Amino acid sequence: MGSMNQRKFLEQYVYALEHDFTSSSAESAVWAPNHPKYWVGVDEDIHVFHVATQERLQVLRRHTGVIGTVQFAPCDVENKHMVILWELDGHGELVSMKEREGKSVIADTTEAKEDRLCLEGHLTSFGNSAFSPDSKTIIYLSHNETTQSGPCEAASLPRINIWNMESRCLRHQLLGHEDTIMWAAVSPDNLKVASISWDGTARIWDASSGVCLHVLGFGGQLWCGAFSPDAKYLAISQGNPKTYVHVYETGTGHPVSRFEGFRRAAHYLAWSPDGTIIACGADRGELCIWDPYTGKERMRWRLAFENPLMSRFTMVRKVQFVDGGRKLIFQINEGTVELYDFESNLKKQFTRRAEDKVDTFPRSEMVCSGDSRLLVVPDVDEVLRLWDL
């Protein structure tokens, strides 16, 4: 079969499924009318658009590196990495640092220091928000280099920085992890912080005091996590020596369940809004939906490849429940976005035409609006596409 790389994968990739979503009566999902939909980027600038009019309101320039992550705060209000805060008013206009009351805030990751408020570090990966749900806190990482090639001094170990948006100062630096921190987030009730590391531990912290409440040890590498909507549980993805997704109580640190259905590590975890199921996106083009309290699998979706080497270049990312949990949306790292409706058993797809090949994966991920009506998909052809869901 020969060797395989990203360019060859994109040349040869043809969408096919080994397992599809199924209804409660075991019927395979079918395409919604007029789907799949086909299209015929965002690089070193941030473009702010008005959704209704599609007017470009701002272009935030002068980043010298490719932007890895851009996020709006949920409420109004290396290499030397920088987290840069840009503040916008209700009309999408830039405002001065003195005029920040009631303004929207964007956090992005880049490699160049700007004349905006700059925090030395970078945002975490795998789908979490840098902002707390109340928008009063930003989480970012510093000194976040792996120690697997050799030990380093305590002062150079990875740390989690808790930045207070109201006082414009660092509230806490959370220390204790001894290898790269892959994921960190504030709980939905704003009371706790959880972190996931390659040192084989997950930690749960008190967000107010910075005290470490629980250290959960697994060994191997941990990849990502997700709080349940009520903040009572934490899902944790383990990559080796075994591939598991664990669920623990955040209050007691006690285990609840363990899911063993993945061949490769899950990199994206999402709880349904009612907390009854978890969706997990993993390497090798695989997604599973399961019960977090029993570990029982509910549904599975997986891509199919004639050449097994191609499966190494697929990841299911940006997994998200939308429309009150009635639908699940996710993206394959080559760019395709799929939406599955649990109630109707219909699925939608947004992708390139077969003849429109590209030679690199899109770096930017899709975004779904808070009201679940709009899908935004950036691609490497430097076009930003807005789809009505």
mmCIF file of C-alpha atoms in Angstrom:
data_model
loop_
_atom_site.group_PDB
_atom_site.id
_atom_site.type_symbol
_atom_site.label_atom_id
_atom_site.label_comp_id
_atom_site.label_asym_id
_atom_site.label_seq_id
_atom_site.Cartn_x
_atom_site.Cartn_y
_atom_site.Cartn_z
ATOM 1 C CA MET A 1 0.000 0.000 0.000
ATOM 2 C CA GLY A 2 3.026 2.244 0.264
ATOM 3 C CA SER A 3 3.545 5.240 2.510
ATOM 4 C CA MET A 4 0.914 7.822 3.372
ATOM 5 C CA ASN A 5 1.141 11.515 4.240
ATOM 6 C CA GLN A 6 -1.328 14.387 4.540
ATOM 7 C CA ARG A 7 -1.056 15.403 0.872
ATOM 8 C CA LYS A 8 -1.560 11.846 -0.388
ATOM 9 C CA PHE A 9 -4.459 11.355 1.994
ATOM 10 C CA LEU A 10 -6.277 14.425 0.660
ATOM 11 C CA GLU A 11 -5.653 13.322 -2.923
ATOM 12 C CA GLN A 12 -7.108 9.869 -2.318
ATOM 13 C CA TYR A 13 -9.776 10.591 0.306
ATOM 14 C CA VAL A 14 -13.300 9.466 -0.572
ATOM 15 C CA TYR A 15 -16.067 9.766 2.028
ATOM 16 C CA ALA A 16 -17.395 6.343 3.061
ATOM 17 C CA LEU A 17 -18.848 4.925 6.269
ATOM 18 C CA GLU A 18 -18.249 1.708 8.145
ATOM 19 C CA HIS A 19 -20.849 2.542 10.838
ATOM 20 C CA ASP A 20 -23.592 5.166 10.655
ATOM 21 C CA PHE A 21 -25.970 6.677 13.198
ATOM 22 C CA THR A 22 -29.094 4.616 13.883
ATOM 23 C CA SER A 23 -32.544 5.350 15.273
ATOM 24 C CA SER A 24 -34.032 3.709 18.354
ATOM 25 C CA SER A 25 -35.520 1.113 15.980
ATOM 26 C CA ALA A 26 -32.039 0.377 14.529
ATOM 27 C CA GLU A 27 -32.684 2.100 11.199
ATOM 28 C CA SER A 28 -29.664 3.775 9.627
ATOM 29 C CA ALA A 29 -29.731 7.561 9.354
ATOM 30 C CA VAL A 30 -30.695 9.020 5.987
ATOM 31 C CA TRP A 31 -29.733 12.293 4.348
ATOM 32 C CA ALA A 32 -31.973 15.284 4.934
ATOM 33 C CA PRO A 33 -33.431 16.808 1.731
ATOM 34 C CA ASN A 34 -30.839 18.640 -0.405
ATOM 35 C CA HIS A 35 -27.885 17.103 1.451
ATOM 36 C CA PRO A 36 -24.946 16.699 1.258
ATOM 37 C CA LYS A 37 -24.223 20.357 0.474
ATOM 38 C CA TYR A 38 -20.970 21.141 -1.325
ATOM 39 C CA TRP A 39 -18.713 24.165 -1.609
ATOM 40 C CA VAL A 40 -16.610 24.877 -4.940
ATOM 41 C CA GLY A 41 -9.817 30.722 5.777
ATOM 42 C CA VAL A 42 -8.654 32.392 8.063
ATOM 43 C CA ASP A 43 -4.857 32.720 8.280
ATOM 44 C CA GLU A 44 -2.996 35.578 9.967
ATOM 45 C CA ASP A 45 -5.902 38.023 10.500
ATOM 46 C CA ILE A 46 -9.128 37.872 12.495
ATOM 47 C CA HIS A 47 -12.217 38.985 10.557
ATOM 48 C CA VAL A 48 -15.287 40.135 12.494
ATOM 49 C CA PHE A 49 -18.542 39.971 10.490
ATOM 50 C CA HIS A 50 -22.122 41.012 11.167
ATOM 51 C CA VAL A 51 -24.031 37.750 10.670
ATOM 52 C CA ALA A 52 -27.294 39.191 9.347
ATOM 53 C CA THR A 53 -25.790 41.645 6.846
ATOM 54 C CA GLN A 54 -22.505 39.769 6.214
ATOM 55 C CA GLU A 55 -20.761 43.144 6.552
ATOM 56 C CA ARG A 56 -17.105 42.945 7.567
ATOM 57 C CA LEU A 57 -16.875 45.046 10.736
ATOM 58 C CA GLN A 58 -13.246 44.609 11.747
ATOM 59 C CA VAL A 59 -10.012 43.011 10.591
ATOM 60 C CA LEU A 60 -7.676 42.475 13.537
ATOM 61 C CA ARG A 61 -4.234 42.506 11.940
ATOM 62 C CA ARG A 62 -0.523 42.409 12.646
ATOM 63 C CA HIS A 63 -0.370 38.823 13.869
ATOM 64 C CA THR A 64 2.841 37.351 12.485
ATOM 65 C CA GLY A 65 1.949 33.710 13.094
ATOM 66 C CA VAL A 66 -0.970 31.521 12.078
ATOM 67 C CA ILE A 67 -3.840 31.947 14.541
ATOM 68 C CA GLY A 68 -4.699 28.668 16.228
ATOM 69 C CA THR A 69 -7.792 29.638 18.251
ATOM 70 C CA VAL A 70 -10.296 32.499 18.305
ATOM 71 C CA GLN A 71 -13.077 32.666 20.899
ATOM 72 C CA PHE A 72 -15.779 35.116 21.942
ATOM 73 C CA ALA A 73 -16.463 35.394 25.644
ATOM 74 C CA PRO A 74 -19.850 33.765 26.422
ATOM 75 C CA CYS A 75 -21.146 36.998 28.011
ATOM 76 C CA ASP A 76 -20.767 40.632 26.953
ATOM 77 C CA VAL A 77 -18.311 42.115 28.643
ATOM 78 C CA GLU A 78 6.533 29.633 21.538
ATOM 79 C CA ASN A 79 8.427 30.458 20.273
ATOM 80 C CA LYS A 80 6.865 32.864 22.668
ATOM 81 C CA HIS A 81 3.121 32.416 22.615
ATOM 82 C CA MET A 82 0.731 35.210 23.451
ATOM 83 C CA VAL A 83 -2.936 35.281 24.288
ATOM 84 C CA ILE A 84 -4.261 38.607 22.988
ATOM 85 C CA LEU A 85 -7.512 40.191 24.189
ATOM 86 C CA TRP A 86 -9.344 42.374 21.664
ATOM 87 C CA GLU A 87 -12.356 44.276 23.000
ATOM 88 C CA LEU A 88 -15.324 45.135 20.788
ATOM 89 C CA ASP A 89 -18.459 47.142 21.392
ATOM 90 C CA GLY A 90 -21.957 45.994 20.465
ATOM 91 C CA HIS A 91 -21.418 47.102 16.876
ATOM 92 C CA GLY A 92 -18.176 45.162 16.394
ATOM 93 C CA GLU A 93 -15.966 48.243 16.720
ATOM 94 C CA LEU A 94 -12.646 48.173 18.577
ATOM 95 C CA VAL A 95 -12.643 50.062 21.852
ATOM 96 C CA SER A 96 -9.863 51.320 24.073
ATOM 97 C CA MET A 97 -8.869 49.486 27.228
ATOM 98 C CA LYS A 98 -10.514 52.267 29.249
ATOM 99 C CA GLU A 99 -13.874 51.707 27.546
ATOM 100 C CA ARG A 100 -14.386 48.071 28.364
ATOM 101 C CA GLU A 101 -17.622 48.124 30.387
ATOM 102 C CA GLY A 102 -20.253 45.988 28.688
ATOM 103 C CA LYS A 103 -18.046 45.104 25.706
ATOM 104 C CA SER A 104 -17.523 41.778 23.941
ATOM 105 C CA VAL A 105 -14.111 40.178 24.274
ATOM 106 C CA ILE A 106 -12.243 37.895 21.875
ATOM 107 C CA ALA A 107 -9.271 35.779 22.915
ATOM 108 C CA ASP A 108 -6.894 34.439 20.312
ATOM 109 C CA THR A 109 -3.584 32.634 20.245
ATOM 110 C CA THR A 110 -0.656 33.889 18.178
ATOM 111 C CA GLU A 111 3.105 34.177 18.299
ATOM 112 C CA ALA A 112 3.426 37.939 18.222
ATOM 113 C CA LYS A 113 2.936 40.513 20.967
ATOM 114 C CA GLU A 114 0.343 43.179 20.148
ATOM 115 C CA ASP A 115 -0.556 46.564 21.510
ATOM 116 C CA ARG A 116 -3.677 45.009 23.012
ATOM 117 C CA LEU A 117 -3.713 43.316 26.409
ATOM 118 C CA CYS A 118 -1.250 40.412 25.973
ATOM 119 C CA LEU A 119 -0.855 37.420 28.272
ATOM 120 C CA GLU A 120 2.250 35.305 27.828
ATOM 121 C CA GLY A 121 1.076 31.744 27.187
ATOM 122 C CA HIS A 122 -1.423 29.946 24.991
ATOM 123 C CA LEU A 123 -4.946 28.564 25.071
ATOM 124 C CA THR A 124 -5.664 24.895 25.639
ATOM 125 C CA SER A 125 -6.840 22.470 22.971
ATOM 126 C CA PHE A 126 -9.602 20.006 22.179
ATOM 127 C CA GLY A 127 -12.734 22.057 22.254
ATOM 128 C CA ASN A 128 -12.785 23.763 25.639
ATOM 129 C CA SER A 129 -13.540 27.434 26.188
ATOM 130 C CA ALA A 130 -10.818 29.747 27.478
ATOM 131 C CA PHE A 131 -13.519 31.776 29.215
ATOM 132 C CA SER A 132 -15.481 30.817 32.297
ATOM 133 C CA PRO A 133 -19.252 30.640 31.733
ATOM 134 C CA ASP A 134 -19.702 33.977 33.524
ATOM 135 C CA SER A 135 -16.914 35.571 31.407
ATOM 136 C CA LYS A 136 -15.102 36.778 34.525
ATOM 137 C CA THR A 137 -12.142 34.426 34.104
ATOM 138 C CA ILE A 138 -9.756 33.353 31.357
ATOM 139 C CA ILE A 139 -7.694 30.167 31.552
ATOM 140 C CA TYR A 140 -4.427 29.981 29.672
ATOM 141 C CA LEU A 141 -1.244 27.894 29.962
ATOM 142 C CA SER A 142 2.433 28.768 30.263
ATOM 143 C CA HIS A 143 5.714 26.813 30.383
ATOM 144 C CA ASN A 144 3.661 24.076 28.773
ATOM 145 C CA GLU A 145 6.447 22.018 27.249
ATOM 146 C CA THR A 146 6.660 18.252 27.469
ATOM 147 C CA THR A 147 9.096 16.749 29.941
ATOM 148 C CA GLN A 148 9.139 13.323 28.284
ATOM 149 C CA SER A 149 12.535 13.986 26.732
ATOM 150 C CA GLY A 150 14.028 14.741 30.148
ATOM 151 C CA PRO A 151 13.308 16.393 33.520
ATOM 152 C CA CYS A 152 13.214 20.148 33.995
ATOM 153 C CA GLU A 153 13.431 22.494 36.975
ATOM 154 C CA ALA A 154 10.328 23.038 39.080
ATOM 155 C CA ALA A 155 10.141 26.677 37.993
ATOM 156 C CA SER A 156 9.836 25.561 34.353
ATOM 157 C CA LEU A 157 7.043 23.003 34.827
ATOM 158 C CA PRO A 158 3.674 23.619 33.146
ATOM 159 C CA ARG A 159 1.225 25.871 34.908
ATOM 160 C CA ILE A 160 -2.400 26.923 34.594
ATOM 161 C CA ASN A 161 -3.026 30.659 34.772
ATOM 162 C CA ILE A 162 -6.346 32.006 36.048
ATOM 163 C CA TRP A 163 -6.771 35.579 34.829
ATOM 164 C CA ASN A 164 -9.435 37.849 36.335
ATOM 165 C CA MET A 165 -11.154 39.869 33.619
ATOM 166 C CA GLU A 166 -12.602 42.443 36.018
ATOM 167 C CA SER A 167 -9.424 43.304 37.947
ATOM 168 C CA ARG A 168 -7.136 42.711 34.928
ATOM 169 C CA CYS A 169 -4.720 40.671 37.006
ATOM 170 C CA LEU A 170 -3.576 37.099 37.556
ATOM 171 C CA ARG A 171 -5.704 35.515 40.275
ATOM 172 C CA HIS A 172 -3.945 32.132 40.554
ATOM 173 C CA GLN A 173 -1.195 30.023 39.025
ATOM 174 C CA LEU A 174 -2.091 26.376 39.490
ATOM 175 C CA LEU A 175 1.023 24.229 39.873
ATOM 176 C CA GLY A 176 1.467 20.478 40.187
ATOM 177 C CA HIS A 177 1.400 18.957 36.719
ATOM 178 C CA GLU A 178 4.754 17.552 35.608
ATOM 179 C CA ASP A 179 4.150 17.238 31.852
ATOM 180 C CA THR A 180 2.208 19.015 29.101
ATOM 181 C CA ILE A 181 -1.277 20.146 30.095
ATOM 182 C CA MET A 182 -3.586 19.187 27.240
ATOM 183 C CA TRP A 183 -6.906 20.540 28.513
ATOM 184 C CA ALA A 184 -8.191 22.849 31.241
ATOM 185 C CA ALA A 185 -11.554 24.510 31.827
ATOM 186 C CA VAL A 186 -13.813 26.214 34.356
ATOM 187 C CA SER A 187 -16.877 24.232 35.463
ATOM 188 C CA PRO A 188 -20.367 25.316 34.310
ATOM 189 C CA ASP A 189 -21.121 26.672 37.808
ATOM 190 C CA ASN A 190 -17.840 28.687 37.809
ATOM 191 C CA LEU A 191 -16.757 27.031 41.074
ATOM 192 C CA LYS A 192 -14.127 24.536 39.929
ATOM 193 C CA VAL A 193 -11.289 24.184 37.429
ATOM 194 C CA ALA A 194 -10.231 20.850 35.948
ATOM 195 C CA SER A 195 -7.006 20.043 34.113
ATOM 196 C CA ILE A 196 -5.815 17.051 32.051
ATOM 197 C CA SER A 197 -2.125 16.290 31.509
ATOM 198 C CA TRP A 198 0.300 13.946 29.810
ATOM 199 C CA ASP A 199 1.699 13.241 33.282
ATOM 200 C CA GLY A 200 -1.167 10.749 33.689
ATOM 201 C CA THR A 201 -3.174 12.839 36.153
ATOM 202 C CA ALA A 202 -6.350 14.863 36.095
ATOM 203 C CA ARG A 203 -6.703 17.549 38.742
ATOM 204 C CA ILE A 204 -9.752 19.324 40.139
ATOM 205 C CA TRP A 205 -9.191 22.743 41.720
ATOM 206 C CA ASP A 206 -11.223 25.248 43.688
ATOM 207 C CA ALA A 207 -11.610 28.194 41.300
ATOM 208 C CA SER A 208 -11.835 30.779 44.081
ATOM 209 C CA SER A 209 -8.898 29.718 46.258
ATOM 210 C CA GLY A 210 -6.743 27.853 43.730
ATOM 211 C CA VAL A 211 -6.513 24.860 46.098
ATOM 212 C CA CYS A 212 -6.182 21.440 44.465
ATOM 213 C CA LEU A 213 -9.156 19.372 45.642
ATOM 214 C CA HIS A 214 -8.448 16.039 43.923
ATOM 215 C CA VAL A 215 -5.608 14.411 41.999
ATOM 216 C CA LEU A 216 -6.881 11.547 39.842
ATOM 217 C CA GLY A 217 -4.076 9.248 38.704
ATOM 218 C CA PHE A 218 -4.328 7.022 35.634
ATOM 219 C CA GLY A 219 -0.809 6.673 34.211
ATOM 220 C CA GLY A 220 0.110 7.092 30.558
ATOM 221 C CA GLN A 221 -1.155 10.099 28.616
ATOM 222 C CA LEU A 222 -4.434 11.907 29.190
ATOM 223 C CA TRP A 223 -5.853 13.983 26.346
ATOM 224 C CA CYS A 224 -8.982 15.948 27.183
ATOM 225 C CA GLY A 225 -11.899 16.341 29.548
ATOM 226 C CA ALA A 226 -15.430 17.694 29.848
ATOM 227 C CA PHE A 227 -17.600 18.793 32.758
ATOM 228 C CA SER A 228 -21.185 17.578 32.945
ATOM 229 C CA PRO A 229 -23.750 20.398 32.586
ATOM 230 C CA ASP A 230 -24.452 20.327 36.341
ATOM 231 C CA ALA A 231 -20.692 20.328 37.132
ATOM 232 C CA LYS A 232 -21.064 17.172 39.264
ATOM 233 C CA TYR A 233 -19.036 14.934 36.957
ATOM 234 C CA LEU A 234 -15.871 15.104 34.885
ATOM 235 C CA ALA A 235 -15.193 12.943 31.817
ATOM 236 C CA ILE A 236 -11.498 12.184 31.189
ATOM 237 C CA SER A 237 -9.924 10.711 28.043
ATOM 238 C CA GLN A 238 -6.965 8.352 28.512
ATOM 239 C CA GLY A 239 -4.759 7.419 25.543
ATOM 240 C CA ASN A 240 -2.372 4.847 26.977
ATOM 241 C CA PRO A 241 -1.459 2.338 28.283
ATOM 242 C CA LYS A 242 -5.181 1.714 27.751
ATOM 243 C CA THR A 243 -7.707 3.680 25.710
ATOM 244 C CA TYR A 244 -10.530 4.634 28.056
ATOM 245 C CA VAL A 245 -12.898 7.478 28.832
ATOM 246 C CA HIS A 246 -13.461 7.747 32.589
ATOM 247 C CA VAL A 247 -16.197 9.570 34.490
ATOM 248 C CA TYR A 248 -15.510 10.834 38.033
ATOM 249 C CA GLU A 249 -17.492 12.775 40.619
ATOM 250 C CA THR A 250 -16.020 16.268 40.977
ATOM 251 C CA GLY A 251 -17.100 16.629 44.602
ATOM 252 C CA THR A 252 -15.636 13.390 45.969
ATOM 253 C CA GLY A 253 -13.112 12.365 43.304
ATOM 254 C CA HIS A 254 -14.756 8.928 43.155
ATOM 255 C CA PRO A 255 -15.034 6.948 39.879
ATOM 256 C CA VAL A 256 -18.463 6.510 38.271
ATOM 257 C CA SER A 257 -17.924 4.601 35.007
ATOM 258 C CA ARG A 258 -15.435 3.740 32.280
ATOM 259 C CA PHE A 259 -15.977 3.452 28.531
ATOM 260 C CA GLU A 260 -13.673 1.057 26.657
ATOM 261 C CA GLY A 261 -15.005 1.247 23.105
ATOM 262 C CA PHE A 262 -12.237 3.179 21.305
ATOM 263 C CA ARG A 263 -9.268 1.846 19.389
ATOM 264 C CA ARG A 264 -7.529 5.260 19.678
ATOM 265 C CA ALA A 265 -7.738 8.078 22.195
ATOM 266 C CA ALA A 266 -10.796 10.330 22.264
ATOM 267 C CA HIS A 267 -9.704 13.931 21.702
ATOM 268 C CA TYR A 268 -13.085 15.670 21.903
ATOM 269 C CA LEU A 269 -15.745 15.036 24.555
ATOM 270 C CA ALA A 270 -19.206 16.602 24.800
ATOM 271 C CA TRP A 271 -22.029 16.039 27.291
ATOM 272 C CA SER A 272 -25.615 16.374 26.150
ATOM 273 C CA PRO A 273 -27.371 19.347 27.814
ATOM 274 C CA ASP A 274 -29.450 17.005 29.984
ATOM 275 C CA GLY A 275 -26.328 15.086 31.060
ATOM 276 C CA THR A 276 -27.637 11.687 29.931
ATOM 277 C CA ILE A 277 -25.117 10.869 27.178
ATOM 278 C CA ILE A 278 -21.569 11.743 26.121
ATOM 279 C CA ALA A 279 -20.329 12.016 22.532
ATOM 280 C CA CYS A 280 -16.643 11.305 21.937
ATOM 281 C CA GLY A 281 -14.654 12.144 18.814
ATOM 282 C CA ALA A 282 -11.452 10.193 18.263
ATOM 283 C CA ASP A 283 -8.635 9.423 15.840
ATOM 284 C CA ARG A 284 -9.203 7.083 12.895
ATOM 285 C CA GLY A 285 -12.471 8.793 11.956
ATOM 286 C CA GLU A 286 -14.552 7.470 14.837
ATOM 287 C CA LEU A 287 -17.315 8.877 17.035
ATOM 288 C CA CYS A 288 -19.158 7.101 19.874
ATOM 289 C CA ILE A 289 -22.165 8.051 21.967
ATOM 290 C CA TRP A 290 -22.478 6.359 25.356
ATOM 291 C CA ASP A 291 -24.083 6.427 28.795
ATOM 292 C CA PRO A 292 -21.746 8.190 31.281
ATOM 293 C CA TYR A 293 -23.192 6.379 34.301
ATOM 294 C CA THR A 294 -23.074 2.788 33.019
ATOM 295 C CA GLY A 295 -20.371 2.954 30.343
ATOM 296 C CA LYS A 296 -22.793 1.347 27.880
ATOM 297 C CA GLU A 297 -22.462 2.318 24.201
ATOM 298 C CA ARG A 298 -25.541 3.860 22.591
ATOM 299 C CA MET A 299 -24.410 4.601 19.049
ATOM 300 C CA ARG A 300 -21.304 4.547 16.850
ATOM 301 C CA TRP A 301 -20.220 6.378 13.680
ATOM 302 C CA ARG A 302 -17.024 5.504 11.823
ATOM 303 C CA LEU A 303 -15.419 6.235 8.479
ATOM 304 C CA ALA A 304 -14.340 3.400 6.201
ATOM 305 C CA PHE A 305 -11.068 3.171 4.215
ATOM 306 C CA GLU A 306 -9.863 0.632 1.700
ATOM 307 C CA ASN A 307 -6.304 1.635 2.583
ATOM 308 C CA PRO A 308 -5.908 1.281 6.378
ATOM 309 C CA LEU A 309 -3.033 3.782 6.368
ATOM 310 C CA MET A 310 -5.487 6.555 5.482
ATOM 311 C CA SER A 311 -7.341 6.146 8.766
ATOM 312 C CA ARG A 312 -4.324 7.606 10.573
ATOM 313 C CA PHE A 313 -5.039 11.001 9.034
ATOM 314 C CA THR A 314 -8.615 11.369 10.230
ATOM 315 C CA MET A 315 -9.835 12.762 13.511
ATOM 316 C CA VAL A 316 -13.365 13.608 14.578
ATOM 317 C CA ARG A 317 -13.124 17.030 16.203
ATOM 318 C CA LYS A 318 -15.271 19.893 17.473
ATOM 319 C CA VAL A 319 -18.003 17.566 18.750
ATOM 320 C CA GLN A 320 -20.962 19.601 20.023
ATOM 321 C CA PHE A 321 -24.610 19.060 20.975
ATOM 322 C CA VAL A 322 -26.849 21.791 19.545
ATOM 323 C CA ASP A 323 -30.524 22.712 19.441
ATOM 324 C CA GLY A 324 -31.047 21.770 23.088
ATOM 325 C CA GLY A 325 -29.378 18.388 22.614
ATOM 326 C CA ARG A 326 -31.693 17.310 19.813
ATOM 327 C CA LYS A 327 -28.815 17.367 17.329
ATOM 328 C CA LEU A 328 -25.110 16.560 17.270
ATOM 329 C CA ILE A 329 -22.643 18.426 15.072
ATOM 330 C CA PHE A 330 -19.003 17.505 14.449
ATOM 331 C CA GLN A 331 -16.185 17.988 11.967
ATOM 332 C CA ILE A 332 -13.704 15.649 10.325
ATOM 333 C CA ASN A 333 -10.244 17.222 10.299
ATOM 334 C CA GLU A 334 -10.133 17.290 6.480
ATOM 335 C CA GLY A 335 -12.948 19.864 6.715
ATOM 336 C CA THR A 336 -16.280 18.044 6.304
ATOM 337 C CA VAL A 337 -19.005 18.934 8.825
ATOM 338 C CA GLU A 338 -21.896 16.614 9.716
ATOM 339 C CA LEU A 339 -25.081 17.247 11.678
ATOM 340 C CA TYR A 340 -27.233 14.408 13.038
ATOM 341 C CA ASP A 341 -30.822 14.862 14.248
ATOM 342 C CA PHE A 342 -31.660 12.318 16.978
ATOM 343 C CA GLU A 343 -35.418 12.843 16.664
ATOM 344 C CA SER A 344 -35.819 12.614 12.874
ATOM 345 C CA ASN A 345 -32.849 10.266 12.215
ATOM 346 C CA LEU A 346 -31.824 12.663 9.432
ATOM 347 C CA LYS A 347 -28.277 13.821 8.813
ATOM 348 C CA LYS A 348 -26.812 16.814 7.016
ATOM 349 C CA GLN A 349 -23.360 17.238 5.517
ATOM 350 C CA PHE A 350 -21.332 20.271 4.428
ATOM 351 C CA THR A 351 -18.247 19.374 2.410
ATOM 352 C CA ARG A 352 -16.160 20.011 -0.695
ATOM 353 C CA ARG A 353 -17.055 18.536 -4.040
ATOM 354 C CA ALA A 354 -15.014 15.469 -4.966
ATOM 355 C CA GLU A 355 -13.225 17.417 -7.699
ATOM 356 C CA ASP A 356 -12.209 20.274 -5.378
ATOM 357 C CA LYS A 357 -9.139 18.686 -3.833
ATOM 358 C CA VAL A 358 -6.893 20.557 -1.398
ATOM 359 C CA ASP A 359 -3.364 19.732 -0.269
ATOM 360 C CA THR A 360 -3.537 20.601 3.447
ATOM 361 C CA PHE A 361 -5.999 20.303 6.307
ATOM 362 C CA PRO A 362 -7.897 23.414 7.424
ATOM 363 C CA ARG A 363 -6.443 24.694 10.683
ATOM 364 C CA SER A 364 -9.511 26.609 11.782
ATOM 365 C CA GLU A 365 -12.538 24.695 13.077
ATOM 366 C CA MET A 366 -16.208 25.169 12.294
ATOM 367 C CA VAL A 367 -18.381 27.250 14.611
ATOM 368 C CA CYS A 368 -22.082 26.827 15.355
ATOM 369 C CA SER A 369 -24.048 29.838 16.586
ATOM 370 C CA GLY A 370 -25.551 29.831 20.063
ATOM 371 C CA ASP A 371 -29.096 29.565 18.676
ATOM 372 C CA SER A 372 -28.088 26.519 16.555
ATOM 373 C CA ARG A 373 -29.247 28.209 13.347
ATOM 374 C CA LEU A 374 -25.964 29.154 11.694
ATOM 375 C CA LEU A 375 -22.885 27.130 10.787
ATOM 376 C CA VAL A 376 -19.627 28.902 9.901
ATOM 377 C CA VAL A 377 -16.971 26.858 8.070
ATOM 378 C CA PRO A 378 -13.557 28.341 7.158
ATOM 379 C CA ASP A 379 -11.492 26.488 4.575
ATOM 380 C CA VAL A 380 -7.994 26.648 3.121
ATOM 381 C CA ASP A 381 -9.285 28.364 -0.050
ATOM 382 C CA GLU A 382 -9.533 31.562 2.052
ATOM 383 C CA VAL A 383 -13.336 31.572 1.907
ATOM 384 C CA LEU A 384 -15.582 31.728 4.971
ATOM 385 C CA ARG A 385 -18.901 29.961 4.358
ATOM 386 C CA LEU A 386 -22.065 30.582 6.378
ATOM 387 C CA TRP A 387 -24.732 27.851 6.239
ATOM 388 C CA ASP A 388 -28.322 28.009 7.461
ATOM 389 C CA LEU A 389 -28.859 24.911 9.606
#
